[in-house]
Short mmCIF file of C-alpha atoms and ligand atoms in Angstrom, two decimals:
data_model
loop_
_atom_site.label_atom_id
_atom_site.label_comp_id
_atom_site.label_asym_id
_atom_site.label_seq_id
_atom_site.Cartn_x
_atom_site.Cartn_y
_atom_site.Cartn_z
CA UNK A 110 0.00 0.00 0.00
CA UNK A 111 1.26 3.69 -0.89
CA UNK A 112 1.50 6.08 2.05
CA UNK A 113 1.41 10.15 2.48
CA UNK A 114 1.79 11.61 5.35
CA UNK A 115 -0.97 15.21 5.99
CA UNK A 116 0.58 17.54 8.67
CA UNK A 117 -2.78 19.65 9.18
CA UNK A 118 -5.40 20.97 11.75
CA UNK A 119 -8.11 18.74 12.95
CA UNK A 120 -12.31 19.85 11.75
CA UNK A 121 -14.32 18.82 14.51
CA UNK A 122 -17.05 19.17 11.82
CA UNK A 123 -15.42 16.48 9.72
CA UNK A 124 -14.92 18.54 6.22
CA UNK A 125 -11.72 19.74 5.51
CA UNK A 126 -8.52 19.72 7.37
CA UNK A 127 -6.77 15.85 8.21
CA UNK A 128 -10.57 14.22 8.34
CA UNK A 129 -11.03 15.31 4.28
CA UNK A 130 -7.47 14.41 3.54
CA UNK A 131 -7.88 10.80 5.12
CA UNK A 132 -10.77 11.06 2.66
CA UNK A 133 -9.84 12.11 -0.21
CA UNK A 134 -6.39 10.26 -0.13
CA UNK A 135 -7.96 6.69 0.30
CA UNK A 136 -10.60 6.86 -2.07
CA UNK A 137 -7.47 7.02 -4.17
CA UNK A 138 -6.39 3.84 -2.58
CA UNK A 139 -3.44 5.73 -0.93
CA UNK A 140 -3.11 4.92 3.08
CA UNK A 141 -3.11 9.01 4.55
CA UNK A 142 -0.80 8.74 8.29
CA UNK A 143 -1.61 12.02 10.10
CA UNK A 144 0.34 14.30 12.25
CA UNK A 145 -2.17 16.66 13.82
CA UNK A 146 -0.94 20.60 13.85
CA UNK A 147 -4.26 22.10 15.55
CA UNK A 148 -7.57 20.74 16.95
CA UNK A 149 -10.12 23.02 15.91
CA UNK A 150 -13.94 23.66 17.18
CA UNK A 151 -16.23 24.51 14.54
CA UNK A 152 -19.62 23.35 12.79
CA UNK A 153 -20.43 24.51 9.22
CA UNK A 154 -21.23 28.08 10.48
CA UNK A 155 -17.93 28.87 12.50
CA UNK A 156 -14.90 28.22 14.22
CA UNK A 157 -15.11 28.62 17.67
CA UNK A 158 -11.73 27.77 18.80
CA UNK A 159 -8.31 26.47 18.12
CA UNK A 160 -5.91 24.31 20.58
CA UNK A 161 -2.68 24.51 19.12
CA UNK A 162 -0.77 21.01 19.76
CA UNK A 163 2.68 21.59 21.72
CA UNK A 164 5.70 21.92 19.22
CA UNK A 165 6.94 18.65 20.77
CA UNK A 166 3.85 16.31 20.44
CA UNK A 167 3.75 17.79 16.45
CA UNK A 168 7.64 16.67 16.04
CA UNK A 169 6.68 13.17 17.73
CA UNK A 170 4.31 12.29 15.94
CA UNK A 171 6.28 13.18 12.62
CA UNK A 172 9.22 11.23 13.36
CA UNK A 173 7.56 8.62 14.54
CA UNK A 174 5.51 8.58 11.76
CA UNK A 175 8.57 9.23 9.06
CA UNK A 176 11.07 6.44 11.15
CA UNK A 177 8.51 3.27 10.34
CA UNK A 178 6.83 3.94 7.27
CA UNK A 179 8.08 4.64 3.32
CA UNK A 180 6.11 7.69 2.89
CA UNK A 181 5.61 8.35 -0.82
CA UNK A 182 4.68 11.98 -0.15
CA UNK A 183 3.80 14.53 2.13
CA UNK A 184 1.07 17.29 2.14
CA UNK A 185 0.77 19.99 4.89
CA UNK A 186 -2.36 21.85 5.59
CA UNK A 187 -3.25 24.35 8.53
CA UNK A 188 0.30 24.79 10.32
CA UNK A 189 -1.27 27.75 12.07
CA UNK A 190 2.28 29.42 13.85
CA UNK A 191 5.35 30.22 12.12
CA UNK A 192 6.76 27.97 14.91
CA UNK A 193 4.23 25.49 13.54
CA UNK A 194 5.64 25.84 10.14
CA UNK A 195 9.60 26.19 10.99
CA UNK A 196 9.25 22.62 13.22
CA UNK A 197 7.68 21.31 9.81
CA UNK A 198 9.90 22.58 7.76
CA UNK A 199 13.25 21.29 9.88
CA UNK A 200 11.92 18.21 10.05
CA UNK A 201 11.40 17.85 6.29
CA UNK A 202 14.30 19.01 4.95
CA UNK A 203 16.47 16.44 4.69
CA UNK A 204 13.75 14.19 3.13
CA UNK A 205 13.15 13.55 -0.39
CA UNK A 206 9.74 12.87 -0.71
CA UNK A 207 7.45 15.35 -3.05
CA UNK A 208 6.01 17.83 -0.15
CA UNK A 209 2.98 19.97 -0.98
CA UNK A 210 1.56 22.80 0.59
CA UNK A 211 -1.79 23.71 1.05
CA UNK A 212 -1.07 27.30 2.16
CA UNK A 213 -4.14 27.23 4.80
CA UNK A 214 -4.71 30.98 6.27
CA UNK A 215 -8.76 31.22 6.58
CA UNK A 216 -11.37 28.96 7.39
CA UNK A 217 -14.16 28.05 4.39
CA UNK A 218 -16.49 29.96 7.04
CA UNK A 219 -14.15 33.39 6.79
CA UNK A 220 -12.62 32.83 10.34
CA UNK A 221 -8.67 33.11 10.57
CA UNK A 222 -6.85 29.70 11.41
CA UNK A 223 -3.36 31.24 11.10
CA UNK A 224 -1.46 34.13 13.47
CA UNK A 225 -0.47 36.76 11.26
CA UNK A 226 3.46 35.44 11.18
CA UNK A 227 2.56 32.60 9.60
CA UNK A 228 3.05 33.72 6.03
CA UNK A 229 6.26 34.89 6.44
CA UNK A 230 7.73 31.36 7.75
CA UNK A 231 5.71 29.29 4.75
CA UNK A 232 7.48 32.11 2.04
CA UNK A 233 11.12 31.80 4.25
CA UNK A 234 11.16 27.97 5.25
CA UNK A 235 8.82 25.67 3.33
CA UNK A 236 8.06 27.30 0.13
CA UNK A 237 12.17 26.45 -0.29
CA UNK A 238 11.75 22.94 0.01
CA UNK A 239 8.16 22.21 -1.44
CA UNK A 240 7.65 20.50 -4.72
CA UNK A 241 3.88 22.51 -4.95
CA UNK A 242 2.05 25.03 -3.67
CA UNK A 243 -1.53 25.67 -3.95
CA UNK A 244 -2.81 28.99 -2.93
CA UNK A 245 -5.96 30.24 -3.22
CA UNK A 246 -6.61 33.88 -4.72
CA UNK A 247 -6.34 35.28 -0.66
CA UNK A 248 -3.89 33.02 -0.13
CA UNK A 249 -1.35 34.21 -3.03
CA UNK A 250 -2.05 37.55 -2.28
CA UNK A 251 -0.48 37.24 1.35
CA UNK A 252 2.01 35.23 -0.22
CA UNK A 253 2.84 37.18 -2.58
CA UNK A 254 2.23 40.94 -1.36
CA UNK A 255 0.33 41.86 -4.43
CA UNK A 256 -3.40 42.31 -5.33
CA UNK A 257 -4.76 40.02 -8.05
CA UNK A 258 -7.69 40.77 -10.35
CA UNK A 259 -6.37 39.85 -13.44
CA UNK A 260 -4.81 37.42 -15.75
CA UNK A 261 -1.45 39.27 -15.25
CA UNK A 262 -1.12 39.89 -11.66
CA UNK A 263 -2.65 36.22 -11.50
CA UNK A 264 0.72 35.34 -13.59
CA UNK A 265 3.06 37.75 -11.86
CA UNK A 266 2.13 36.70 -8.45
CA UNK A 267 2.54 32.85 -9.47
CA UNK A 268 6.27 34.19 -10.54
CA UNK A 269 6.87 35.62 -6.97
CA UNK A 270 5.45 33.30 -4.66
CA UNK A 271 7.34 30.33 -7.22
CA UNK A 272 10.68 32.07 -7.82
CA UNK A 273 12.42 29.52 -5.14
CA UNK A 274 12.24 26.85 -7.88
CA UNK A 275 8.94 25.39 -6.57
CA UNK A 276 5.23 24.86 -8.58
CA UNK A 277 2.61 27.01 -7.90
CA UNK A 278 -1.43 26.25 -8.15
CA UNK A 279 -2.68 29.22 -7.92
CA UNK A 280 -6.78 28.15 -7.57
CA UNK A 281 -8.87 30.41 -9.97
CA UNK A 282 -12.46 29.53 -7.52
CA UNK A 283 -12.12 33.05 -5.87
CA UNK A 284 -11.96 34.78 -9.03
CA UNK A 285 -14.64 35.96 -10.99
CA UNK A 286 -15.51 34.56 -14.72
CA UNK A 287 -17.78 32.67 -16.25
CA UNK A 288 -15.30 29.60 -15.86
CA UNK A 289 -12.93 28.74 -13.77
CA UNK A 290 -8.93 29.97 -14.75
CA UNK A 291 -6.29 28.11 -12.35
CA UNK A 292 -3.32 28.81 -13.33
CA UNK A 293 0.13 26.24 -13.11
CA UNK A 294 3.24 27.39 -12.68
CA UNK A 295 6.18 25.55 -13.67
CA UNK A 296 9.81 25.84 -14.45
CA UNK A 297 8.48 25.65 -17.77
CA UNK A 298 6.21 28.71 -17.81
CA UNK A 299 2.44 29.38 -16.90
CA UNK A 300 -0.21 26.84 -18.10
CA UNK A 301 -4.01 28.09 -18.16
CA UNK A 302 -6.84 25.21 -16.70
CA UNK A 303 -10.26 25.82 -17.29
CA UNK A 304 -13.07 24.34 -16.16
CA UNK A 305 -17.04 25.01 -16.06
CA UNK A 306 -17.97 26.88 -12.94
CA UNK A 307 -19.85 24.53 -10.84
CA UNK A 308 -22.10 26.32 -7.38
CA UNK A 309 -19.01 27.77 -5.33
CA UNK A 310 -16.64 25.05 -3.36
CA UNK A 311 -17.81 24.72 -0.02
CA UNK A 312 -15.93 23.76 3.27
CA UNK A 313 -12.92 21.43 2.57
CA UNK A 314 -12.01 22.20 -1.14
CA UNK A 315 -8.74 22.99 -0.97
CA UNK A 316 -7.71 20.47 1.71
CA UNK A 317 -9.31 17.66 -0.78
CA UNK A 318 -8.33 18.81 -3.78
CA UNK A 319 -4.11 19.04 -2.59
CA UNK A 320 -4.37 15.41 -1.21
CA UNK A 321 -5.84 14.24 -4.27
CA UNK A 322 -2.85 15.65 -5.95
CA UNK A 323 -0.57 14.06 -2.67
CA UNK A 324 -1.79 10.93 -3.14
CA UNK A 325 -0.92 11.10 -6.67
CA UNK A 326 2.15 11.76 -6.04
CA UNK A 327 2.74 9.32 -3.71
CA UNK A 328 1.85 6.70 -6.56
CA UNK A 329 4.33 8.21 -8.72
CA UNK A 330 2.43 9.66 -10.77
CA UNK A 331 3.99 13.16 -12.05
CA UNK A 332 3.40 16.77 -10.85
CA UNK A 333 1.81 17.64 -14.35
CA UNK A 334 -0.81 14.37 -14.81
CA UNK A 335 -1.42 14.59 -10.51
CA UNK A 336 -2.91 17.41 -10.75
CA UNK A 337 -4.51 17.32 -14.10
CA UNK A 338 -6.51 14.14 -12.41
CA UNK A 339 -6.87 15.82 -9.03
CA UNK A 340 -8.61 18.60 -10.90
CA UNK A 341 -10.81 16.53 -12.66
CA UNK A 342 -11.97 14.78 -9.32
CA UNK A 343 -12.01 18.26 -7.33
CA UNK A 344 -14.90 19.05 -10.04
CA UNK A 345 -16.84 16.13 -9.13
CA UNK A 346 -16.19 16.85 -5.39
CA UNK A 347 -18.26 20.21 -5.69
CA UNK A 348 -20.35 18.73 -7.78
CA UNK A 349 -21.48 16.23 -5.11
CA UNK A 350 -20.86 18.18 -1.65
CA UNK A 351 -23.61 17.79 0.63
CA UNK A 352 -25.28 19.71 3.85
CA UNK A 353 -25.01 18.20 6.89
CA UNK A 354 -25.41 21.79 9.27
CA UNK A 355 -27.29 25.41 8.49
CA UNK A 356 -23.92 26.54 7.19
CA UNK A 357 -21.36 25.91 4.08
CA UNK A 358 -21.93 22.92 2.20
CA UNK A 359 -18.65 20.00 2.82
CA UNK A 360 -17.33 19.33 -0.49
CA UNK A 361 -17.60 15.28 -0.90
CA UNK A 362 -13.48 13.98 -1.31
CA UNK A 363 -15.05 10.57 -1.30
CA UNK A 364 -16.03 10.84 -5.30
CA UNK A 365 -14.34 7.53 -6.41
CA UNK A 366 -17.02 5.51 -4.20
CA UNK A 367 -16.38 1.98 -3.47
CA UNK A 368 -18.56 0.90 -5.96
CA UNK A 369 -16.77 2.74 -9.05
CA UNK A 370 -13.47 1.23 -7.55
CA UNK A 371 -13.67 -1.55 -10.07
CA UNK A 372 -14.29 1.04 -13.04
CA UNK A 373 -11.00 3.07 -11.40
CA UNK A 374 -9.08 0.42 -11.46
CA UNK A 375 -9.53 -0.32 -14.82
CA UNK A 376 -9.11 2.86 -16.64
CA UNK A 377 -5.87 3.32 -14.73
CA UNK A 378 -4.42 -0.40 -15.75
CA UNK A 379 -5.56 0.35 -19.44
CA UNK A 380 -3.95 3.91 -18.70
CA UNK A 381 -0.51 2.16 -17.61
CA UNK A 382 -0.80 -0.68 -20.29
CA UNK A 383 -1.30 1.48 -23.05
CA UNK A 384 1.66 4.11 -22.19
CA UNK A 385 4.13 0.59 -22.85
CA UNK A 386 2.19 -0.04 -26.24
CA UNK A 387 3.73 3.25 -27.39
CA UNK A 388 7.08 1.75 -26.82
CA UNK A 389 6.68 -1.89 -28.14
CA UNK A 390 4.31 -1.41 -30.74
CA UNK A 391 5.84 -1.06 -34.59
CA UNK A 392 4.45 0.73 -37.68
CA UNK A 393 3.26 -2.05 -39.67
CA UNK A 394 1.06 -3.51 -36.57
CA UNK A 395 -0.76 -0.64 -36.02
CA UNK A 396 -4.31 -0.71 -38.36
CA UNK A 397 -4.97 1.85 -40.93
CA UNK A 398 -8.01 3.12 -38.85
CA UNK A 399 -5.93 2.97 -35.52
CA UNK A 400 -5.28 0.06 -32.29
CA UNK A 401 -7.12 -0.44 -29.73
CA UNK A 402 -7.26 -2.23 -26.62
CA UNK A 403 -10.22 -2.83 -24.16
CA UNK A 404 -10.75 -4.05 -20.81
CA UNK A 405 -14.10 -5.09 -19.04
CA UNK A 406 -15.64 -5.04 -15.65
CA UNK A 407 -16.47 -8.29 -14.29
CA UNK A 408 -19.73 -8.98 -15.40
CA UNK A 409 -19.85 -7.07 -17.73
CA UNK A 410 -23.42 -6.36 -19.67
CA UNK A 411 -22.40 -3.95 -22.53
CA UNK A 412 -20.19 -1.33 -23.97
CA UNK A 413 -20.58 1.35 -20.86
CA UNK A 414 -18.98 -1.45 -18.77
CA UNK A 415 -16.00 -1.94 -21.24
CA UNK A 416 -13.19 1.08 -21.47
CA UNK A 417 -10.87 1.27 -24.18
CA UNK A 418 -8.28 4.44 -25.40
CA UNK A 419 -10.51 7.07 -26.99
CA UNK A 420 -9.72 8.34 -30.29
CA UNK A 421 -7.95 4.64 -30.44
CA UNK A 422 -3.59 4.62 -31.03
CA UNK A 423 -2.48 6.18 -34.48
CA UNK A 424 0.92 6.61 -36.00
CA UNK A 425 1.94 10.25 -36.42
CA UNK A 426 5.36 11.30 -37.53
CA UNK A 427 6.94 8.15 -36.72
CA UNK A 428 5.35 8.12 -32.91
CA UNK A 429 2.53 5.98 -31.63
CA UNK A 430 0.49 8.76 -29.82
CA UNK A 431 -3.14 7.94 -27.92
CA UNK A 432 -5.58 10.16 -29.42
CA UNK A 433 -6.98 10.11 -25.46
CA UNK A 434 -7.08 8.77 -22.08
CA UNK A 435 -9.11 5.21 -21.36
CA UNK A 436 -12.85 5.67 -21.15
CA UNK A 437 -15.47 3.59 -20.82
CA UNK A 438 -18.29 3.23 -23.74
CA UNK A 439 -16.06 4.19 -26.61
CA UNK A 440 -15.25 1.64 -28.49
CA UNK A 441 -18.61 -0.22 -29.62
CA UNK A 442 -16.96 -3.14 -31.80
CA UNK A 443 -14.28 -3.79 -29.46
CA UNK A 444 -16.47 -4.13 -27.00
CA UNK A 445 -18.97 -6.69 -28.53
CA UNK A 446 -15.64 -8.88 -29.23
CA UNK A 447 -14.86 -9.16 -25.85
CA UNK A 448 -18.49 -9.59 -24.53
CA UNK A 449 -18.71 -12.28 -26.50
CA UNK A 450 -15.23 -13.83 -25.37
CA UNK A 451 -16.69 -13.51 -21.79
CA UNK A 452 -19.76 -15.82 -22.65
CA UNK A 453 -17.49 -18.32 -23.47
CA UNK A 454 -14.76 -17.72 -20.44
CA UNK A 455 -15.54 -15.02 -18.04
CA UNK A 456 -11.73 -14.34 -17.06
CA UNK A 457 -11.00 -13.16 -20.66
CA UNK A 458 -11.88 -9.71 -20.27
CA UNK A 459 -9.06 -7.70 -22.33
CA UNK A 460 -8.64 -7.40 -26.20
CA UNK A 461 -6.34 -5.87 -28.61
CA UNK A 462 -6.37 -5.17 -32.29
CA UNK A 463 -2.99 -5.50 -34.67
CA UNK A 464 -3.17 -5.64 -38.64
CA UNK A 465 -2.49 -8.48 -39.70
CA UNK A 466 0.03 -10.35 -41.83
CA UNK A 467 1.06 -13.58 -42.44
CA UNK A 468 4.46 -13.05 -41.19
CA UNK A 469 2.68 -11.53 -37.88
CA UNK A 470 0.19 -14.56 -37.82
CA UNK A 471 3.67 -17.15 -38.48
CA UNK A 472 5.46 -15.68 -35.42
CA UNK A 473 2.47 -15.79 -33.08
CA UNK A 474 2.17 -19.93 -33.81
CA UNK A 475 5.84 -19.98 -33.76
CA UNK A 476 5.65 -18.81 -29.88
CA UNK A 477 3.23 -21.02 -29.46
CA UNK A 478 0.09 -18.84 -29.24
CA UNK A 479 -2.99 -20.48 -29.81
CA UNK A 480 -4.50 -19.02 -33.56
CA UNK A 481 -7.90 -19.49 -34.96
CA UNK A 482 -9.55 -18.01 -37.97
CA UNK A 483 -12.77 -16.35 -38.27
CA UNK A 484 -15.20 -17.62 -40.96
CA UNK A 485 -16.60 -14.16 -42.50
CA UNK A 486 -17.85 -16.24 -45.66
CA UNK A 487 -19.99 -18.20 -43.96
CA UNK A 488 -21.70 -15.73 -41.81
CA UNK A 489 -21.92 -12.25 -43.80
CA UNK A 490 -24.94 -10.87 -42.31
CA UNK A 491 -23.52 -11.57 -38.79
CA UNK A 492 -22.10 -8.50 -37.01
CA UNK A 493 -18.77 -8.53 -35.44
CA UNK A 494 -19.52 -9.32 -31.98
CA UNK A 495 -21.93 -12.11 -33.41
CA UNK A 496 -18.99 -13.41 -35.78
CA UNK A 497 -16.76 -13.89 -32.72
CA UNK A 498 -19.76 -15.35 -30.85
CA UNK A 499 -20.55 -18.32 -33.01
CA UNK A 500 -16.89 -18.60 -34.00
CA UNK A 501 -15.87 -19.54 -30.59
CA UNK A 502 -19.01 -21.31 -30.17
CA UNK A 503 -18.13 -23.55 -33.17
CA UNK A 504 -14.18 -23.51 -31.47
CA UNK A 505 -15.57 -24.22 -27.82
CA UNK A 506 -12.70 -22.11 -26.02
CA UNK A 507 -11.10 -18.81 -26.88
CA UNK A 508 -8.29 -19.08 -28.34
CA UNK A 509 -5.36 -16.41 -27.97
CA UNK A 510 -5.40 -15.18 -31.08
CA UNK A 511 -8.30 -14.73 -33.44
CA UNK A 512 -7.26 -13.48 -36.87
CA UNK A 513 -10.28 -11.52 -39.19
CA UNK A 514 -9.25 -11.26 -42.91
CA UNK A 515 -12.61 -9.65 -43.64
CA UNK A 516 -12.12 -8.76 -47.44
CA UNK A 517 -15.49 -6.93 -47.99
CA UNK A 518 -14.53 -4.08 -45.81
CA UNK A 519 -10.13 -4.18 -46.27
CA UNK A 520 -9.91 -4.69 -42.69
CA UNK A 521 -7.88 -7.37 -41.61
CA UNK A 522 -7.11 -7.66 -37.87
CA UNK A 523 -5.39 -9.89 -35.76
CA UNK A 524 -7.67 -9.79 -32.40
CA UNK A 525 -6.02 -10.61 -29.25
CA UNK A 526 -7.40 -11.78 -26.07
CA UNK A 527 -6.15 -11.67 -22.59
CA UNK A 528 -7.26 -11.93 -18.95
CA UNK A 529 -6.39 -8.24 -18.17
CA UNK A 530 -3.80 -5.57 -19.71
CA UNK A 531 -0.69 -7.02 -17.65
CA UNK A 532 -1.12 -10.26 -19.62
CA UNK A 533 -1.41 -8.97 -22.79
CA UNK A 534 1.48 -6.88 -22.06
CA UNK A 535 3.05 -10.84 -21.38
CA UNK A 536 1.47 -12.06 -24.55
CA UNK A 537 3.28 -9.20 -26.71
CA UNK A 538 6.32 -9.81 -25.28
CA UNK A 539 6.35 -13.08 -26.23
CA UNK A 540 6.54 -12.20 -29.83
CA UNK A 541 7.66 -8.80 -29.81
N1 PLP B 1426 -7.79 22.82 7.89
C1 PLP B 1426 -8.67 22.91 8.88
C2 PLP B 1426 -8.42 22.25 10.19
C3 PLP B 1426 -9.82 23.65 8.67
O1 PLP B 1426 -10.69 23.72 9.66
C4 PLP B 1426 -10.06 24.28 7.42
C5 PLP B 1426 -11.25 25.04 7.17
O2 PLP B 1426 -12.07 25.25 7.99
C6 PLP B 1426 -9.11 24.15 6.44
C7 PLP B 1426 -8.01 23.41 6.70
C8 PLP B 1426 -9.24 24.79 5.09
O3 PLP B 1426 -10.37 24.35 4.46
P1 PLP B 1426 -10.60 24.47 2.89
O4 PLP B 1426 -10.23 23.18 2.30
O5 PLP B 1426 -12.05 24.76 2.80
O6 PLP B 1426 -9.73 25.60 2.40
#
């Protein structure tokens, strides 16, 4: 199991501080350990008082933490003191773990949870050492001493608060627009995310949406595609926040519920398998109209429980690029092939397309794949999925290789079948 560490305030009203980021960070399937900064009083209307935890009890519980477990990455949240933030920021230093900061200065409900000397010790000691920082548009104005209203002192005050070599998220929610502008800042330059406006975040946004991107990280996953996904789930988040009180609405961090797990899982394996297609796959196996591969949910009833590459795999300029990410219901045909594979054997739930040759169709016997034709003459009227269907019907077991010289439409395909993505990957190795 992945870990992350949060170093952030307790919500006695459950929505944002180290109770979202538990949240948010294992709906990701990412374990959250917690060193606890603050506790904090408040329901969804206010905060009614803060108990700052002694400067020893918050270094315990970090080392204690950071001397037994492999933490992948760290995220703080409400450090609340400088001396908060300077203890942090010792104690991190010499680690070399991805650490993100959620630069927390004001409560969702307006009240302060920082002591005004706090900004100055995030700027001096952690912004040094961070990987990312996500400020709100209050929040990089503290940081970064100007007023933003605009695209260019939205730009300008990413360049200040980032100029020690660290990212900067600055959240567009605060600003005003018919969308919403965040904008990234890398060593690379300034990068512009929109999004629709949704009703405005309520209590816990930011917390959720920076340990979406920690537990990201702490998969590996890069600084650019964490928090391109984090964003997409931080959407969904306000989408579905709830009311549980007369006062702000809590912003749901639990969006990928157990349910969708399954779905989750298999967009990121096809996700994963896919990015080592680009590297194995040649030229002259890639189909005129494109390669795909699908994978299916277990029990699967049609093509919305089946997710393949949108836009399929195409050859430009020498590169195999995916036209988009893995998505369920977008690949009809593909689909149908491997719904029918499952009637006959309900572990083959993965399929892949190649063009086919007789060279490619030699080698795959020669590894000793099992290869079976499919008998278009006899059964023209018979749709794809139907084809396979009383083709391995006729066989009585799927086979791993089906090859489809269909000459009325040009297409001839070389249909692969697998249990999931990872054994494809073996079968193509095989052979490749
Ligand atoms: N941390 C704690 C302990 C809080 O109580 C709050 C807000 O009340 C926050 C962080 C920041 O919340 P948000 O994610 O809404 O910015």
């Amino acid at each position: 199991m992945r870990c992350a560490l949060t170093i952030a305030g307790s919500d006695s009203v459950g929505g944002a501080g180290i109770e979202a980021d538990i949240k948010a960070m294992s709906s990701l399937d990412v374990h959250c350990c917690a060193a606890i900064t603050a506790v904090t009083a408040q329901n969804t209307t206010a905060v009614e008082s803060i108990y700052p935890l002694p400067l020893d009890m918050i270094q315990d519980q970090i080392e204690t933490v950071l001397k037994d477990v492999d933490i992948k990455a760290v995220k703080t949240g409400m450090l609340y003191s400088a001396e908060i933030a300077e203890l942090v920021a010792d104690l991190l230093e010499d680690h070399d773990m991805p650490l993100i900061i959620d630069p927390v200065l004001v409560a969702g409900v307006g009240d302060n949870l920082a002591k005004s000397d706090l900004v100055k010790a995030i700027k001096k000691k952690l912004i040094p050492i961070c990987e990312l920082i996500t400020p709100n548009r209050h929040e990089a104005e503290a940081l970064s001493g100007i007023r933003i209203n605009n695209e260019k002192d939205a730009i300008y005050a990413c360049e200040i608060i980032g100029k020690e070599s660290s990212s900067v998220l600055l959240k567009g929610g605060h600003m005003n627009g018919s969308t919403v502008v965040d904008y990234l800042y890398l060593s690379s330059g300034v990068t512009k995310l929109e999004y629709p406006r949704l009703e405005t975040a309520g209590h816990g946004g930011g917390c959720t949406l920076s340990s979406f991107i920690t537990a990201n990280m702490a998969k590996s996953v890069d600084i650019v595609n964490s928090i391109y996904s984090a964003r997409e789930m931080i959407q969904q988040a306000i989408a579905e926040q709830y009311v549980i009180g007369s006062g702000s609405k809590l912003v749901n961090p639990v969006v990928r519920s157990s349910g969708d797990k399954e779905k989750y899982a298999i967009l990121d394996e096809l996700d994963a398998a896919s990015e080592h297609l680009i590297d194995m796959i040649p030229e002259e196996l890639v189909p005129g109209g494109g390669m795909n591969i699908g994978y299916a949910k277990r029990n699967a009833a049609g093509p919305e429980d089946i997710a393949a590459i949108e836009g399929r795999l195409t050859f430009h300029n020498g590169l195999l690029r995916k036209n988009g990410k893995s998505k369920f219901g977008t690949a009809d045909q593909l689909s149908y092939v491997i719904l029918a594979a499952m009637k006959h054997n309900p572990k083959i739930r993965c399929n892949m397309n190649l063009q086919y040759s007789e060279d490619l169709v030699d080698l795959l016997e020669e590894v000793g794949l099992s290869v079976e034709y499919m008998d278009r003459k006899k059964n023209k009227k018979l749709l794809t999925g139907e084809l396979v269907n009383a083709t391995l019907t006729k066989l009585g077991y799927v086979p791993d290789v089906l090859v489809d010289k269909d000459k009325s439409t040009n297409e001839k395909l070389v249909r692969l079948f697998a249990e999931d993505p990872d054994s494809m990957l073996d079968k193509l190795e095989q052979f490749l």
